Short mmCIF file of C-alpha atoms in Angstrom, two decimals:
data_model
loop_
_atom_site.label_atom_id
_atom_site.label_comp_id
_atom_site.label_asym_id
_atom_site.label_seq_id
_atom_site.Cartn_x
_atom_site.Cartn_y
_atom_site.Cartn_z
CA UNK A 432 -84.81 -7.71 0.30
CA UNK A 433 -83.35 -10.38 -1.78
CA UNK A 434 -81.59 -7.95 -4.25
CA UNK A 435 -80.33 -6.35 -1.20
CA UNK A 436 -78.81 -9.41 0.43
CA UNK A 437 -77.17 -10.10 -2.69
CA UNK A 438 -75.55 -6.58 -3.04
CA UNK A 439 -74.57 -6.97 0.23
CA UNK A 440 -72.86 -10.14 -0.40
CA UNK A 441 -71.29 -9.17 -3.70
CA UNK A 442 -69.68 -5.82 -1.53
CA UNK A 443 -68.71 -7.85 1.04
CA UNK A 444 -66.83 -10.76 -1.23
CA UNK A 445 -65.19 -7.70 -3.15
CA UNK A 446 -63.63 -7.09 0.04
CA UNK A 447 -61.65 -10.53 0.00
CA UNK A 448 -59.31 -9.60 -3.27
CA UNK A 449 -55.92 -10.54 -2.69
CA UNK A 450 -53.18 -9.58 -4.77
CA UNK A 451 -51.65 -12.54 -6.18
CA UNK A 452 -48.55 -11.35 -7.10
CA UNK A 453 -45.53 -12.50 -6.38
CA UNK A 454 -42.36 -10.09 -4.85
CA UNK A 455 -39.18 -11.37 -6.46
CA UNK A 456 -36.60 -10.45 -4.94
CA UNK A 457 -33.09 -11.23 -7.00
CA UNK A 458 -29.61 -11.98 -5.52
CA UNK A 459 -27.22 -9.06 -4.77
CA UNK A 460 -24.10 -9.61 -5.99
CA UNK A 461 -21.92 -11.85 -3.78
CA UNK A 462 -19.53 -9.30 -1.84
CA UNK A 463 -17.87 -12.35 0.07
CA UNK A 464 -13.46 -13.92 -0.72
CA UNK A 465 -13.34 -15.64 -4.02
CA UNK A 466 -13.40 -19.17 -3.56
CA UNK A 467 -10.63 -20.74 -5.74
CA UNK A 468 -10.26 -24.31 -6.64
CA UNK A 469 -7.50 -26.15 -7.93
CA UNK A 470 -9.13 -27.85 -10.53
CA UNK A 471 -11.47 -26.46 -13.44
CA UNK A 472 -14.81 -27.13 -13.26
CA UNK A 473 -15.11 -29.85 -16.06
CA UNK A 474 -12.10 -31.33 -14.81
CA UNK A 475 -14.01 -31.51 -11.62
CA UNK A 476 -17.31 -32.46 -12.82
CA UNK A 477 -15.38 -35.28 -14.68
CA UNK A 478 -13.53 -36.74 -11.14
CA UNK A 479 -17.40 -36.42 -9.55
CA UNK A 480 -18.88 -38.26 -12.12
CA UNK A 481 -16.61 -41.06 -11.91
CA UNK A 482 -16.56 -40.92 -8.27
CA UNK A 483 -20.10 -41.25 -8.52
CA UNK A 484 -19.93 -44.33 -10.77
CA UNK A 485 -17.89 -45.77 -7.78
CA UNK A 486 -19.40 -45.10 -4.84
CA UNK A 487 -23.38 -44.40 -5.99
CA UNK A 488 -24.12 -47.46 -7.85
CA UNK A 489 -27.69 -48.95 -7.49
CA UNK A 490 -28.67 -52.22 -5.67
CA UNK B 257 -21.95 -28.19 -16.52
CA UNK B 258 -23.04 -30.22 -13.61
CA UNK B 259 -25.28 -28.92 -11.10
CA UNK B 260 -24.92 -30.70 -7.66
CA UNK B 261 -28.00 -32.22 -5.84
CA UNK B 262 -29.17 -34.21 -3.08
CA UNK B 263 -32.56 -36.80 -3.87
CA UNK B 264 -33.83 -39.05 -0.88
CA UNK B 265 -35.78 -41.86 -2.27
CA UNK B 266 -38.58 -42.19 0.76
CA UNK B 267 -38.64 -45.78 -0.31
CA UNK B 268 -35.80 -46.55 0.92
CA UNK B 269 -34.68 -44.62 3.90
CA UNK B 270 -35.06 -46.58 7.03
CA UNK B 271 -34.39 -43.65 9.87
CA UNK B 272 -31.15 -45.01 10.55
CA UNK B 273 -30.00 -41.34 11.20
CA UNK B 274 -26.75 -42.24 10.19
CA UNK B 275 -26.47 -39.39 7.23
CA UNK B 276 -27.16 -37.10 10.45
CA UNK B 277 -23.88 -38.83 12.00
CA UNK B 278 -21.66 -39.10 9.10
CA UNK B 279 -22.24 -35.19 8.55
CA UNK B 280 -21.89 -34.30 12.27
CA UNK B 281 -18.54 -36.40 12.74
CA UNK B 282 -17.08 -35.51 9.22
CA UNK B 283 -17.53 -31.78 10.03
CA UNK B 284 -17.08 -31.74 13.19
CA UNK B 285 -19.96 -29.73 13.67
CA UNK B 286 -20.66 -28.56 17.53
CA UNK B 287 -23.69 -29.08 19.48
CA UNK B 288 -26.82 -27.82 18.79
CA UNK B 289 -26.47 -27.49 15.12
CA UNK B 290 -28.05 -30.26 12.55
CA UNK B 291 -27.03 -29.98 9.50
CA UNK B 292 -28.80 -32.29 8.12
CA UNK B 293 -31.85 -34.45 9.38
CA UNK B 294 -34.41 -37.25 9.18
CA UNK B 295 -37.66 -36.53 9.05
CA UNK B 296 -40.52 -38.98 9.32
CA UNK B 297 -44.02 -38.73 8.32
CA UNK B 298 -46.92 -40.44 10.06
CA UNK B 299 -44.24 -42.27 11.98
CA UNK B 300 -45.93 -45.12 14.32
CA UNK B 301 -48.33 -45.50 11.58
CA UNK B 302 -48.21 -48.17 8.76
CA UNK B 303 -47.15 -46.62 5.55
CA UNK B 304 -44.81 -44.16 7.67
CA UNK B 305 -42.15 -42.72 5.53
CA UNK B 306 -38.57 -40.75 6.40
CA UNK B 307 -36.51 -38.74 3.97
CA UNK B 308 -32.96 -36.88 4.73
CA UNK B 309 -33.37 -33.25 4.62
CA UNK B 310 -30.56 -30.45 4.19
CA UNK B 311 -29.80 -27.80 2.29
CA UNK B 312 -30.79 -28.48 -0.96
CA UNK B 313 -28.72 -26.15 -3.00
CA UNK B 314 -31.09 -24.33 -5.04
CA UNK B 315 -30.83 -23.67 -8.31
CA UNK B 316 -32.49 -20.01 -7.41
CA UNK B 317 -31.57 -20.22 -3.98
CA UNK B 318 -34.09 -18.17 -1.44
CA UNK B 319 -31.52 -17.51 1.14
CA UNK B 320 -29.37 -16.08 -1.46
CA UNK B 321 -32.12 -13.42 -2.28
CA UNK B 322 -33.04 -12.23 1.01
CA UNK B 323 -29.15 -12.09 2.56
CA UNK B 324 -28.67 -8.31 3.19
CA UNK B 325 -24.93 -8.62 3.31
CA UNK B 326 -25.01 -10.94 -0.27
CA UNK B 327 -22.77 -13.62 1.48
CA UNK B 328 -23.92 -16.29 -0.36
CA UNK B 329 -22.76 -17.76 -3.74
CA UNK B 330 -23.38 -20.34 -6.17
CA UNK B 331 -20.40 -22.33 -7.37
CA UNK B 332 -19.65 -23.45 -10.98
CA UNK B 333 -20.74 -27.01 -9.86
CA UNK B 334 -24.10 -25.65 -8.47
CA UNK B 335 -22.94 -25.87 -4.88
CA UNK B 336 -24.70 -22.50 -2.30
CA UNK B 337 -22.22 -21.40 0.01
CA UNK B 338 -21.46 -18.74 2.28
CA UNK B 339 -18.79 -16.61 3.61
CA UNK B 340 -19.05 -16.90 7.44
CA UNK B 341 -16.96 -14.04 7.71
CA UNK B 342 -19.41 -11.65 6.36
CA UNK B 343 -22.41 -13.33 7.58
CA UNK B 344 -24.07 -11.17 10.68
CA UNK B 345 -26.91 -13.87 11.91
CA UNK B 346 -29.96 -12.05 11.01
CA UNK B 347 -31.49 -15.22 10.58
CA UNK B 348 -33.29 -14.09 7.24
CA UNK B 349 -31.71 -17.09 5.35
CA UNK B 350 -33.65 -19.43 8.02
CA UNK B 351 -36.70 -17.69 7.06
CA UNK B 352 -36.35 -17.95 3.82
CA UNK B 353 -35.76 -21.49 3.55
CA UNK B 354 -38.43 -23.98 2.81
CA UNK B 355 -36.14 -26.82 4.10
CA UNK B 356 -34.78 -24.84 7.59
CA UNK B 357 -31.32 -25.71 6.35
CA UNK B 358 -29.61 -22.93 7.95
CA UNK B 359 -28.54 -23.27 11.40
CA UNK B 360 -27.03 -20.99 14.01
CA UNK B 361 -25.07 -21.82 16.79
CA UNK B 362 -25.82 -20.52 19.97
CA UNK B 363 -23.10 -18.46 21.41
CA UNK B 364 -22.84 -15.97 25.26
CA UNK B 365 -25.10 -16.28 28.34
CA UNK B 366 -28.52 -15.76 26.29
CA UNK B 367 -28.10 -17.65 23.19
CA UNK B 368 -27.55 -14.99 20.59
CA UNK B 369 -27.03 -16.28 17.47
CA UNK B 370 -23.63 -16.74 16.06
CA UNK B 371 -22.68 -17.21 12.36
CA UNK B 372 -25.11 -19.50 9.92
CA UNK B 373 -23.67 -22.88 9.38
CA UNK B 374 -25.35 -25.01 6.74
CA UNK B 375 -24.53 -27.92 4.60
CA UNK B 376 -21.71 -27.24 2.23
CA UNK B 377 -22.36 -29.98 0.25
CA UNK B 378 -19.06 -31.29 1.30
CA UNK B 379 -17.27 -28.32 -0.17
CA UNK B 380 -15.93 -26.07 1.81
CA UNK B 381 -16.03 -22.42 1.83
CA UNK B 382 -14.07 -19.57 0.39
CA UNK B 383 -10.99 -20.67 2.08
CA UNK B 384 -8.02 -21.82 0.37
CA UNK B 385 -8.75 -25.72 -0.07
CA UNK B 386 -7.54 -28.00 2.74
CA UNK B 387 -6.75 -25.22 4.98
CA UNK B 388 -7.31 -25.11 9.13
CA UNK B 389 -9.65 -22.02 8.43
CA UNK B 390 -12.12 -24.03 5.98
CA UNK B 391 -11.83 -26.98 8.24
CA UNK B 392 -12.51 -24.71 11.64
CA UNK B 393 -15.54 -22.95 9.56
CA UNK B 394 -16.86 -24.61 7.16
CA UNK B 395 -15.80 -28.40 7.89
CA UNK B 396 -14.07 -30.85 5.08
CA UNK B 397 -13.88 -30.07 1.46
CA UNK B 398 -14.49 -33.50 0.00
CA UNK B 399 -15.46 -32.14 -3.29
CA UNK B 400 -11.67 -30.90 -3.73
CA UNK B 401 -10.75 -34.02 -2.40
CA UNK B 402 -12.50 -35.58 -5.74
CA UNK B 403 -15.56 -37.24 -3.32
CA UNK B 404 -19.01 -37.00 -3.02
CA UNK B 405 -21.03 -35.87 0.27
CA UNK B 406 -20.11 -38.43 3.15
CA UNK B 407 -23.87 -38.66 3.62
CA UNK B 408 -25.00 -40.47 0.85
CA UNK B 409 -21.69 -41.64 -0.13
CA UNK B 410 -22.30 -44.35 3.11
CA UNK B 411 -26.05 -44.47 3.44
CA UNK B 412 -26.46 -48.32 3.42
CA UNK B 413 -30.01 -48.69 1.56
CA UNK B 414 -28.73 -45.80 -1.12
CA UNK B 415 -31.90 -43.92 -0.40
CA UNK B 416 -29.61 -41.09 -0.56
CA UNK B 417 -28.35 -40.08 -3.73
CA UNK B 418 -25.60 -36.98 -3.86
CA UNK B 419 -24.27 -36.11 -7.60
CA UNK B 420 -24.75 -34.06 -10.87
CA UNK B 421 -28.71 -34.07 -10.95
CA UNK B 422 -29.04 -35.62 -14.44
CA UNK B 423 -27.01 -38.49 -13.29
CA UNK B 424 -29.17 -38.49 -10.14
CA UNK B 425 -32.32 -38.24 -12.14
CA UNK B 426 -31.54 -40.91 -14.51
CA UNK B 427 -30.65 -43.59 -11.65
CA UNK B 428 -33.90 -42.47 -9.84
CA UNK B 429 -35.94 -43.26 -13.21
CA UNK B 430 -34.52 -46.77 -13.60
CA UNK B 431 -35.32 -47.41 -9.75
CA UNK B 432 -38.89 -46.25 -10.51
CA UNK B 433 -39.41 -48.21 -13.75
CA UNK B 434 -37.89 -51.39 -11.92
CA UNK B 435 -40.26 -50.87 -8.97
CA UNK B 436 -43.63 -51.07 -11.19
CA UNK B 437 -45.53 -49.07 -8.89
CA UNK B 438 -44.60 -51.81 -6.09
CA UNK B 439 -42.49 -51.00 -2.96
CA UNK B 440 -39.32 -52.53 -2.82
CA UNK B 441 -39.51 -53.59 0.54
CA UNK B 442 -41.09 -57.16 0.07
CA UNK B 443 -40.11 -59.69 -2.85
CA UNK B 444 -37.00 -62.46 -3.96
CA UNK B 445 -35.86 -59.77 -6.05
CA UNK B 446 -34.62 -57.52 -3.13
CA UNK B 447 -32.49 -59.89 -1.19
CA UNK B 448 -31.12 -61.80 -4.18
CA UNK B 449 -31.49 -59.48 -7.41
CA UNK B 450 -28.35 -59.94 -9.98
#
């Protein structure tokens, strides 16, 4: 009865797998209008940082 | 190069709501739509806590991967944004998203949804810079304007922080090693500290 009851338990619990893996879906290529800045990116990063250095500051 | 992100130090933000205002007034941004918003935890309890929430601008952005159109991109300073004119309000993005950034305006007699509107980090769209089409859609382009997000640029206590993460990061370190495990709520050094 006992060994029965436990192979009863083990089919059961065998039952509960879930497949753990993940779906990944990547990004499709952006199909949108270019968005163009005046300004290159360092240039911009540069103005953002100092901006940041202005307005950001800790107190 | 920088990659642009918001951090809300829970510490500090006192629920003014006035990030919510800045963005809604700076944008213009109609009824109905938040784009961004304070949340509180166990609010009415002691130890309740409130952090800003909008889009976060993922590094590998969710709403990017599920858009069936691919209307989203990432710009060189790290910023996700969207072309409104190709976006059909499917409302996967809003699924998607673990921070229900994207928002949809509610447009005819039913409310079917119009076209996603999210934070832009202050930067536009893919509209020529300054024009009335990026204002009308996607609201001001401060980042061309060589400014930082409105929202943290005048949140009063600084509990929001809006900048190239490593310089975010390193200012959130120092605030943590100052703090000592301590809240900065209480003590002579918060009224009269330098």
């Amino acid at each position: 009865m006992k060994i029965i009851l436990i192979a009863l338990t083990m089919l059961s619990l065998t039952a509960c797998y879930e497949d753990t893996d993940v779906t990944i879906h990547e990004a499709g290529v952006y199909k949108g209008k270019v968005d163009k800045h005046n300004q290159t990116s360092e240039e911009r990063e540069a103005i953002l940082a100092k901006r940041f250095k202005q307005v950001q500051t800790d107190r | 190069m920088a990659r642009m992100k918001f951090l809300c130090d829970e510490e500090r933000c006192i629920e003014c709501n006035a990030c919510v205002t800045a963005c809604k007034n700076e944008h213009e941004v109609p009824w109905g739509v938040n784009r961004r918003r304070v949340v509180t935890m166990d609010d009415g309890l002691p130890g309740e806590k409130s952090i800003s929430v909008a889009c976060m601008h993922c590094t590998d952005a969710p709403c990017q991967a599920v858009c069936p159109v691919d209307c989203f991109y990432t710009t060189d300073d790290g910023v996700v944004l969207h072309d409104k004119d190709m976006c059909i309000g499917c409302g996967y993005c809003l699924y998607a998203c673990p921070f229900g950034a994207p928002q949809y305006p509610q447009e005819g007699a039913f409310g079917a949804r119009g076209k996603m509107d999210k934070c832009t980090f202050c930067g536009g769209g893919p509209e020529e810079d300054h024009s009335h089409e990026e204002l009308e859609k996607y609201g001001r382009n401060r980042l061309a304007e060589g400014k930082l997000p409105l929202c943290a640029e005048m949140c009063s206590t600084k509990a929001l922080i809006a900048g190239d993460g490593d310089i975010v990061s390193d200012l959130f370190r120092n605030r943590v090693i100052r703090r000592q495990g301590r809240q900065e709520t209480w003590g002579w050094d918060t009224a009269y500290q330098d």
